[in-house]
GROMACS .gro file of N, CA, C and O in nm:
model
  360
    1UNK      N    1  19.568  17.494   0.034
    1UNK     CA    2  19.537  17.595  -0.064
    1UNK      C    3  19.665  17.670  -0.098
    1UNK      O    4  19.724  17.742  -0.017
    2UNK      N    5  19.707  17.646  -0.236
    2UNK     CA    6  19.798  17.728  -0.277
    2UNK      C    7  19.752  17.879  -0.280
    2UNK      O    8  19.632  17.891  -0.305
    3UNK      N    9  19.840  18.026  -0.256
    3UNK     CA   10  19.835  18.125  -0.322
    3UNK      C   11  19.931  18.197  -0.403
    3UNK      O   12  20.039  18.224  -0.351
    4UNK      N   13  19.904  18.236  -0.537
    4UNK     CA   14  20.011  18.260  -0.590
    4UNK      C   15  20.069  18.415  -0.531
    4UNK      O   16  19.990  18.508  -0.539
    5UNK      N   17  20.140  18.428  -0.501
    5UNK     CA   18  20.210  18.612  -0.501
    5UNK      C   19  20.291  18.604  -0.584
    5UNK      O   20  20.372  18.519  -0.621
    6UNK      N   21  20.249  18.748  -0.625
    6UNK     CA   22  20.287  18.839  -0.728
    6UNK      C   23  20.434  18.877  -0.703
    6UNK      O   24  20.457  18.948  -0.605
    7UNK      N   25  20.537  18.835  -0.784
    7UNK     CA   26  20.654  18.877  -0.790
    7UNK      C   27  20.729  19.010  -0.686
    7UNK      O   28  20.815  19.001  -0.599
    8UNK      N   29  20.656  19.131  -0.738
    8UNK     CA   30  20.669  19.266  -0.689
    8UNK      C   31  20.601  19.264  -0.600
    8UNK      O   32  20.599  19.385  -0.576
    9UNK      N   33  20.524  19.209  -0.507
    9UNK     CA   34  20.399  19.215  -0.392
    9UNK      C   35  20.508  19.303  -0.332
    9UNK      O   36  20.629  19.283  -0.334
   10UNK      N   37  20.410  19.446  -0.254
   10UNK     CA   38  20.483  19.519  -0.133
   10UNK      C   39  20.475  19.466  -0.020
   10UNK      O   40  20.555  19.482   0.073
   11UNK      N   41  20.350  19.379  -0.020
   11UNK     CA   42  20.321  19.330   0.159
   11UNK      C   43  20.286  19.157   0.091
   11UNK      O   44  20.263  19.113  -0.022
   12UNK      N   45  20.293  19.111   0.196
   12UNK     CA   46  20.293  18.928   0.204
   12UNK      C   47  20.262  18.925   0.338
   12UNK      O   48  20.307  18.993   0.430
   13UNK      N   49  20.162  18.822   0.339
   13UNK     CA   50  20.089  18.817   0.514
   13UNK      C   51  20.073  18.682   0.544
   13UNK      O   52  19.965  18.626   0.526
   14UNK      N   53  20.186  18.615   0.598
   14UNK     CA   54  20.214  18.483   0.635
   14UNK      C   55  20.142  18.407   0.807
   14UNK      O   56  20.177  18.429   0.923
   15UNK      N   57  20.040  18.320   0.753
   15UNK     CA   58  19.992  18.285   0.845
   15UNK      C   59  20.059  18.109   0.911
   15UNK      O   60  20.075  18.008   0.843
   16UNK      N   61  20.082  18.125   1.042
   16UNK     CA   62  20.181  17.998   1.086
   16UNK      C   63  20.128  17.914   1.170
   16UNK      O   64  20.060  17.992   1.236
   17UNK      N   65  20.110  17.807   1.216
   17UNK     CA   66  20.058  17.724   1.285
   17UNK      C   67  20.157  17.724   1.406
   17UNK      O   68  20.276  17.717   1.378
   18UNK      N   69  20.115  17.731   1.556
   18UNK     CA   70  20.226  17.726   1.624
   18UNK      C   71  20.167  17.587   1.703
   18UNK      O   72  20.063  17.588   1.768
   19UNK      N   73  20.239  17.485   1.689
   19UNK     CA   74  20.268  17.392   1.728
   19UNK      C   75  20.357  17.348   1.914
   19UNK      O   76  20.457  17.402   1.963
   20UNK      N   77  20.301  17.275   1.952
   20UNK     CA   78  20.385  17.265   2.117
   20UNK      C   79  20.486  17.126   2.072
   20UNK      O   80  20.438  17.057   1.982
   21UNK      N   81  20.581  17.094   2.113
   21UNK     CA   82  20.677  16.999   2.079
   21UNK      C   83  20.791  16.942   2.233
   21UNK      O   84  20.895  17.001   2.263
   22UNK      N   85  20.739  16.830   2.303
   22UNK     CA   86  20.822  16.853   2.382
   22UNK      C   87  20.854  17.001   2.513
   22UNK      O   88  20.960  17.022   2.570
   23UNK      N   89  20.720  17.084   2.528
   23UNK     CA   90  20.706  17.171   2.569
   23UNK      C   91  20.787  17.324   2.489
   23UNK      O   92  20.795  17.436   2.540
   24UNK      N   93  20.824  17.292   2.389
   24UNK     CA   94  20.859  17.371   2.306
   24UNK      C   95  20.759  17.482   2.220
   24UNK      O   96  20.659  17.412   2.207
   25UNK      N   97  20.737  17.567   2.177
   25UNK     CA   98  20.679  17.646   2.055
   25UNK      C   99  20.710  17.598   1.948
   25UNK      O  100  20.799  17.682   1.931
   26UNK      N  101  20.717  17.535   1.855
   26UNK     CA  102  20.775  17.560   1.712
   26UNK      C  103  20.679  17.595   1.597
   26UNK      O  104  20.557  17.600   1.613
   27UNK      N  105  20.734  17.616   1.496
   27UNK     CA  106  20.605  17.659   1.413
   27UNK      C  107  20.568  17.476   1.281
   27UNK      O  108  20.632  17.381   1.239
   28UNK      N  109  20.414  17.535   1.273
   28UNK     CA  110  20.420  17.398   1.173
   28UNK      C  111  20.372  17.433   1.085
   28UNK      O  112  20.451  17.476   1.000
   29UNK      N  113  20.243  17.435   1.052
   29UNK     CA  114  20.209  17.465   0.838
   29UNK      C  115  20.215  17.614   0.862
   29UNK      O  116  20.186  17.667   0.970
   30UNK      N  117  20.258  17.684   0.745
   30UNK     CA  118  20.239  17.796   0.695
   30UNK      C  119  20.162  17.841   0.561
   30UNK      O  120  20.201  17.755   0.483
   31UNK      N  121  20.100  17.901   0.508
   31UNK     CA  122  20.108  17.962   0.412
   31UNK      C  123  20.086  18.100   0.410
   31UNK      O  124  20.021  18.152   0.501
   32UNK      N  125  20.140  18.180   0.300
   32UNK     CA  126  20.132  18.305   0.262
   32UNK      C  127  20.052  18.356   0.208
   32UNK      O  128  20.012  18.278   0.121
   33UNK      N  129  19.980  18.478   0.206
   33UNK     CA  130  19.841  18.479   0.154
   33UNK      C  131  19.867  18.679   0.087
   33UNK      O  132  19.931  18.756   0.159
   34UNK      N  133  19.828  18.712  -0.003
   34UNK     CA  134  19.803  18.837  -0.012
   34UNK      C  135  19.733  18.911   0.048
   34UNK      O  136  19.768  19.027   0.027
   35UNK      N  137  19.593  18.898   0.159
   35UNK     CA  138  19.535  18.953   0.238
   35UNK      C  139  19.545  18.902   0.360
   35UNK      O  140  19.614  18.801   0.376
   36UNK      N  141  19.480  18.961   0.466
   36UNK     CA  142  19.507  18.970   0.574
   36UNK      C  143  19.396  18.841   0.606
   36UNK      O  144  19.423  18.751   0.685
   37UNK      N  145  19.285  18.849   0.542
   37UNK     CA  146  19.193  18.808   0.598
   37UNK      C  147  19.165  18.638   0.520
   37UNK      O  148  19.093  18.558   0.580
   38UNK      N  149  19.238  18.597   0.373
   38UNK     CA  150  19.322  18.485   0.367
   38UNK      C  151  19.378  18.438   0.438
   38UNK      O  152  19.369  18.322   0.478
   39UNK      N  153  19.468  18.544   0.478
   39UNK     CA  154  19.535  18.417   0.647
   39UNK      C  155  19.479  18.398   0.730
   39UNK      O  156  19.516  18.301   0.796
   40UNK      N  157  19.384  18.460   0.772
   40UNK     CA  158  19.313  18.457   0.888
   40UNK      C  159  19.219  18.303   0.865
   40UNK      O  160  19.228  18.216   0.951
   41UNK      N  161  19.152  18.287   0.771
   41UNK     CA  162  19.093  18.215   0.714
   41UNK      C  163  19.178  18.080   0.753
   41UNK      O  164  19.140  18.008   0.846
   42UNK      N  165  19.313  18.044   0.667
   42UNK     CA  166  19.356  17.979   0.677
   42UNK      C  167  19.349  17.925   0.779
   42UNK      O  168  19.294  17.814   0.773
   43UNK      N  169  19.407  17.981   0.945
   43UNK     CA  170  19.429  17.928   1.059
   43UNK      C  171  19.329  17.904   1.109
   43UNK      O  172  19.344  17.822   1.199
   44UNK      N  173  19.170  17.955   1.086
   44UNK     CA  174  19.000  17.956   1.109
   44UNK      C  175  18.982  17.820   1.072
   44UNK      O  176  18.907  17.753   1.143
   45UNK      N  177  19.032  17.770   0.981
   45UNK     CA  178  18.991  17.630   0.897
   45UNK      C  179  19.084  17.484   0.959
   45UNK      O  180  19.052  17.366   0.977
   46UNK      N  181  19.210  17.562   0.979
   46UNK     CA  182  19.240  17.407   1.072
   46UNK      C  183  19.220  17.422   1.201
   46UNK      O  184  19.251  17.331   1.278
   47UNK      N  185  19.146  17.577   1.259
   47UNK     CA  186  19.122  17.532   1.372
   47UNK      C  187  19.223  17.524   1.494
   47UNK      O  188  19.207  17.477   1.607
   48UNK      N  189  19.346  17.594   1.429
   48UNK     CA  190  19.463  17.588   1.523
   48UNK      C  191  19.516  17.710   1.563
   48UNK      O  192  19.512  17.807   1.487
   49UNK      N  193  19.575  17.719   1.700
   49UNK     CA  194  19.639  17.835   1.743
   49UNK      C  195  19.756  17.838   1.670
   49UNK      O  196  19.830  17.740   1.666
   50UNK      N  197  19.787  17.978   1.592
   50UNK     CA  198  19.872  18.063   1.568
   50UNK      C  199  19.923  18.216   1.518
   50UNK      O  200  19.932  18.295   1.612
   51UNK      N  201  19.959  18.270   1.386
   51UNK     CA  202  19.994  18.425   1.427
   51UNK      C  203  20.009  18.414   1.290
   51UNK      O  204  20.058  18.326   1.220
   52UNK      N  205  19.934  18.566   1.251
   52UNK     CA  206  19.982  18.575   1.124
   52UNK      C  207  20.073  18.741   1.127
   52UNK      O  208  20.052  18.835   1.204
   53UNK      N  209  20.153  18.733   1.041
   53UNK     CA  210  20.285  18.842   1.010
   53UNK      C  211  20.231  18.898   0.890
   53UNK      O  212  20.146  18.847   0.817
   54UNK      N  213  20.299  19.030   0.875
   54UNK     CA  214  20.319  19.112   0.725
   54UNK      C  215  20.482  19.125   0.731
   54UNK      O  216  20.558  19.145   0.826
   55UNK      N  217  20.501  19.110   0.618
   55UNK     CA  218  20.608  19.126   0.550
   55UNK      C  219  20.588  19.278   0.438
   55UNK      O  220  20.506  19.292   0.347
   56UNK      N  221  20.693  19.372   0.485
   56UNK     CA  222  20.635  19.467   0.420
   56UNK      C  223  20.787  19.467   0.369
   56UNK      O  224  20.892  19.471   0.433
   57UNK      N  225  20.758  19.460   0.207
   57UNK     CA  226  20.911  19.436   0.084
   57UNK      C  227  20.870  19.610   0.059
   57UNK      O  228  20.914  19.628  -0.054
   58UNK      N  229  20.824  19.713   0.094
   58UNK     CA  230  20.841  19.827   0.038
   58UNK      C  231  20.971  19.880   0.158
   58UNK      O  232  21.066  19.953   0.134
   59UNK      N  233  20.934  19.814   0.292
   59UNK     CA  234  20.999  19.887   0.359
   59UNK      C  235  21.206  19.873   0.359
   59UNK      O  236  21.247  19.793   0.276
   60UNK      N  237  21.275  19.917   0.411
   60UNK     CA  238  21.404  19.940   0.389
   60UNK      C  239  21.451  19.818   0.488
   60UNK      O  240  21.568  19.787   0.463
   61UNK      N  241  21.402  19.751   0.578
   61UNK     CA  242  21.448  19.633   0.641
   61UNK      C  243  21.388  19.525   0.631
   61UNK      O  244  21.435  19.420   0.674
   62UNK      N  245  21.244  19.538   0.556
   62UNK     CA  246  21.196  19.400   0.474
   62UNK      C  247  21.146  19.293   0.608
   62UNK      O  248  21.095  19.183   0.586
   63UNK      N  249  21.171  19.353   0.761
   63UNK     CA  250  21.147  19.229   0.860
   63UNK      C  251  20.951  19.209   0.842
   63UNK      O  252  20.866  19.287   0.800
   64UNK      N  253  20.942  19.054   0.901
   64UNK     CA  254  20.837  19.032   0.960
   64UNK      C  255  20.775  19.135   1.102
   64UNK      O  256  20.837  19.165   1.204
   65UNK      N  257  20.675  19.161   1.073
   65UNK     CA  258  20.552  19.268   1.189
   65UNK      C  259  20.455  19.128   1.233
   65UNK      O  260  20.397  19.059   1.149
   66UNK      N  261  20.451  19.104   1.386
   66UNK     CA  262  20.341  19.063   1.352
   66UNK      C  263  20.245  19.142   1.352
   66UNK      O  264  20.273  19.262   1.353
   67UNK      N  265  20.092  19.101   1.350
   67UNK     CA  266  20.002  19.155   1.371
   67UNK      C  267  19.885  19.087   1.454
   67UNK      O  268  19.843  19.137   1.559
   68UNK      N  269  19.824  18.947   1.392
   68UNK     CA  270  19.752  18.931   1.487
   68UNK      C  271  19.785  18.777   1.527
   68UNK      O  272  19.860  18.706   1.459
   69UNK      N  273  19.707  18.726   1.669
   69UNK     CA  274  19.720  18.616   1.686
   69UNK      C  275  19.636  18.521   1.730
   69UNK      O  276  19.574  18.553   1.831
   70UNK      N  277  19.610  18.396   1.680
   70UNK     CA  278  19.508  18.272   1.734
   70UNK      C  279  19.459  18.249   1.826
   70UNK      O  280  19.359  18.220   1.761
   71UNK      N  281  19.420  18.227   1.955
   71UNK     CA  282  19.395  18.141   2.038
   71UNK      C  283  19.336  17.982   2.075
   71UNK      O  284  19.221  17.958   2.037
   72UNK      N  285  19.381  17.915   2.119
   72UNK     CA  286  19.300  17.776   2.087
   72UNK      C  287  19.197  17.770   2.124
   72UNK      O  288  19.136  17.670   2.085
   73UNK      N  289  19.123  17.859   2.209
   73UNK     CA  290  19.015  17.877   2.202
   73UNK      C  291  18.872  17.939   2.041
   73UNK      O  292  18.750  17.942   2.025
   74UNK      N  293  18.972  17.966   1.979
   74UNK     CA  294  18.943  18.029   1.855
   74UNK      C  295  18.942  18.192   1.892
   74UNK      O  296  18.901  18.230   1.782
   75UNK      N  297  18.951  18.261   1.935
   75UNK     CA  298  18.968  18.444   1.945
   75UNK      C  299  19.099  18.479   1.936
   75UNK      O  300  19.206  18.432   1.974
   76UNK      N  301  19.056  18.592   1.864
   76UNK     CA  302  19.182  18.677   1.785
   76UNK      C  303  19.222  18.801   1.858
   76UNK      O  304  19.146  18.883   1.910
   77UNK      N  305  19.337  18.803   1.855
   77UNK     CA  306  19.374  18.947   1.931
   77UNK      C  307  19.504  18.985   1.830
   77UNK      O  308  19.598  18.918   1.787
   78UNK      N  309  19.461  19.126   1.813
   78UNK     CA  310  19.558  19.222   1.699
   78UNK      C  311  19.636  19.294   1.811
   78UNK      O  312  19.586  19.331   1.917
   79UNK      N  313  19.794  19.313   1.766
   79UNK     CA  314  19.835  19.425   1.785
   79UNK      C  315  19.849  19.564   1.782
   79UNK      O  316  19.894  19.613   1.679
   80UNK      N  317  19.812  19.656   1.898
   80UNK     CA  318  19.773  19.799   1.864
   80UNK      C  319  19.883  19.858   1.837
   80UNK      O  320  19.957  19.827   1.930
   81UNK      N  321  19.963  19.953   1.735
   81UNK     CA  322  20.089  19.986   1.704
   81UNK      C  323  20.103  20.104   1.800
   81UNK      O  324  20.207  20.122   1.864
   82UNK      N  325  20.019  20.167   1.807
   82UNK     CA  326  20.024  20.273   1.900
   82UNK      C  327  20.055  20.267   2.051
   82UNK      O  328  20.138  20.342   2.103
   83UNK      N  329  19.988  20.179   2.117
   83UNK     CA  330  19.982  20.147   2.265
   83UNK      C  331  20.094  20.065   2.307
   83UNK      O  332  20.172  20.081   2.401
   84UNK      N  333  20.080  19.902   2.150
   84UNK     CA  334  20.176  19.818   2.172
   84UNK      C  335  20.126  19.709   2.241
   84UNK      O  336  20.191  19.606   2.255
   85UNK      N  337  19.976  19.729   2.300
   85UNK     CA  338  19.914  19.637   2.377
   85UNK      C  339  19.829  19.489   2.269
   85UNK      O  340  19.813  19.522   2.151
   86UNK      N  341  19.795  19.388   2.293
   86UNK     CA  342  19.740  19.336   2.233
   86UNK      C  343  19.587  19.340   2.283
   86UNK      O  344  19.555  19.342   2.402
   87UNK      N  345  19.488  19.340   2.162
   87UNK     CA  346  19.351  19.371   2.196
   87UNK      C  347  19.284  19.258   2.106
   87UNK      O  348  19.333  19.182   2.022
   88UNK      N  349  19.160  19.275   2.153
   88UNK     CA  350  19.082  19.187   2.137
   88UNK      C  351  19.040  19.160   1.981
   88UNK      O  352  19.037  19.278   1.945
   89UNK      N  353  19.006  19.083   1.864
   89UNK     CA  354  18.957  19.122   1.743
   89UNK      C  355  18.856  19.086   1.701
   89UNK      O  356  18.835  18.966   1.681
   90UNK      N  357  18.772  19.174   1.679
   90UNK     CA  358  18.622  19.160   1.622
   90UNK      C  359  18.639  18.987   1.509
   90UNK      O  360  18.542  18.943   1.448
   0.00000   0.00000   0.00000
C-alpha cells in the first residue's frame, strides 16, 4: 500500500519490519504512513515484529522518536515519555 505525504507534513510515522539476519537486527519493508494507526495497521497485516517512529519536521532536529513496538507474538507496547518505561498497548 502506497501512502502519499503531503509535501509540508509536520509529522511522518514510519512503520519498519525488523527482520533477524545471521543473528543480526536489520530492518526490512517499511512504509510511511500519515497516522499512527496506518502504521500500526501496516505491521498488523504482515503479521511481523517491528517499530513504528514519528518523524516530527516541525521540530528543530527533525530526528526519528520512536514510539511504539511489535511483538511476534502480536502485542504492542508504547513508549511512556514521561517515565521512559515501555508499557503495554491497548
Amino acid at each position: 500500500m502506497t501512502t502519499r505525504i503531503p509535501r509540508n507534513a509536520r509529522r511522518v510515522y514510519y512503520a519498519t519490519e525488523i527482520v533477524a539476519r545471521d543473528g543480526r537486527r536489520v530492518a526490512g519493508r517499511e512504509q510511511r504512513s500519515t497516522t499512527f494507526r496506518e502504521a500500526r495497521d501496516f505491521l498488523d497485516r504482515l503479521g511481523v515484529p517491528g517499530g513504528v517512529a514519528v518523524w516530527n519536521g516541525g521540530s528543530r532536529n527533525g530526528n526519528h522518536d520512536a514510539l511504539a513496538t511489535r511483538h511476534a507474538d502480536g502485542s504492542w507496547t508504547q513508549l511512556n515519555r514521561f517515565t521512559g518505561n515501555w508499557e503495554a498497548l491497548d
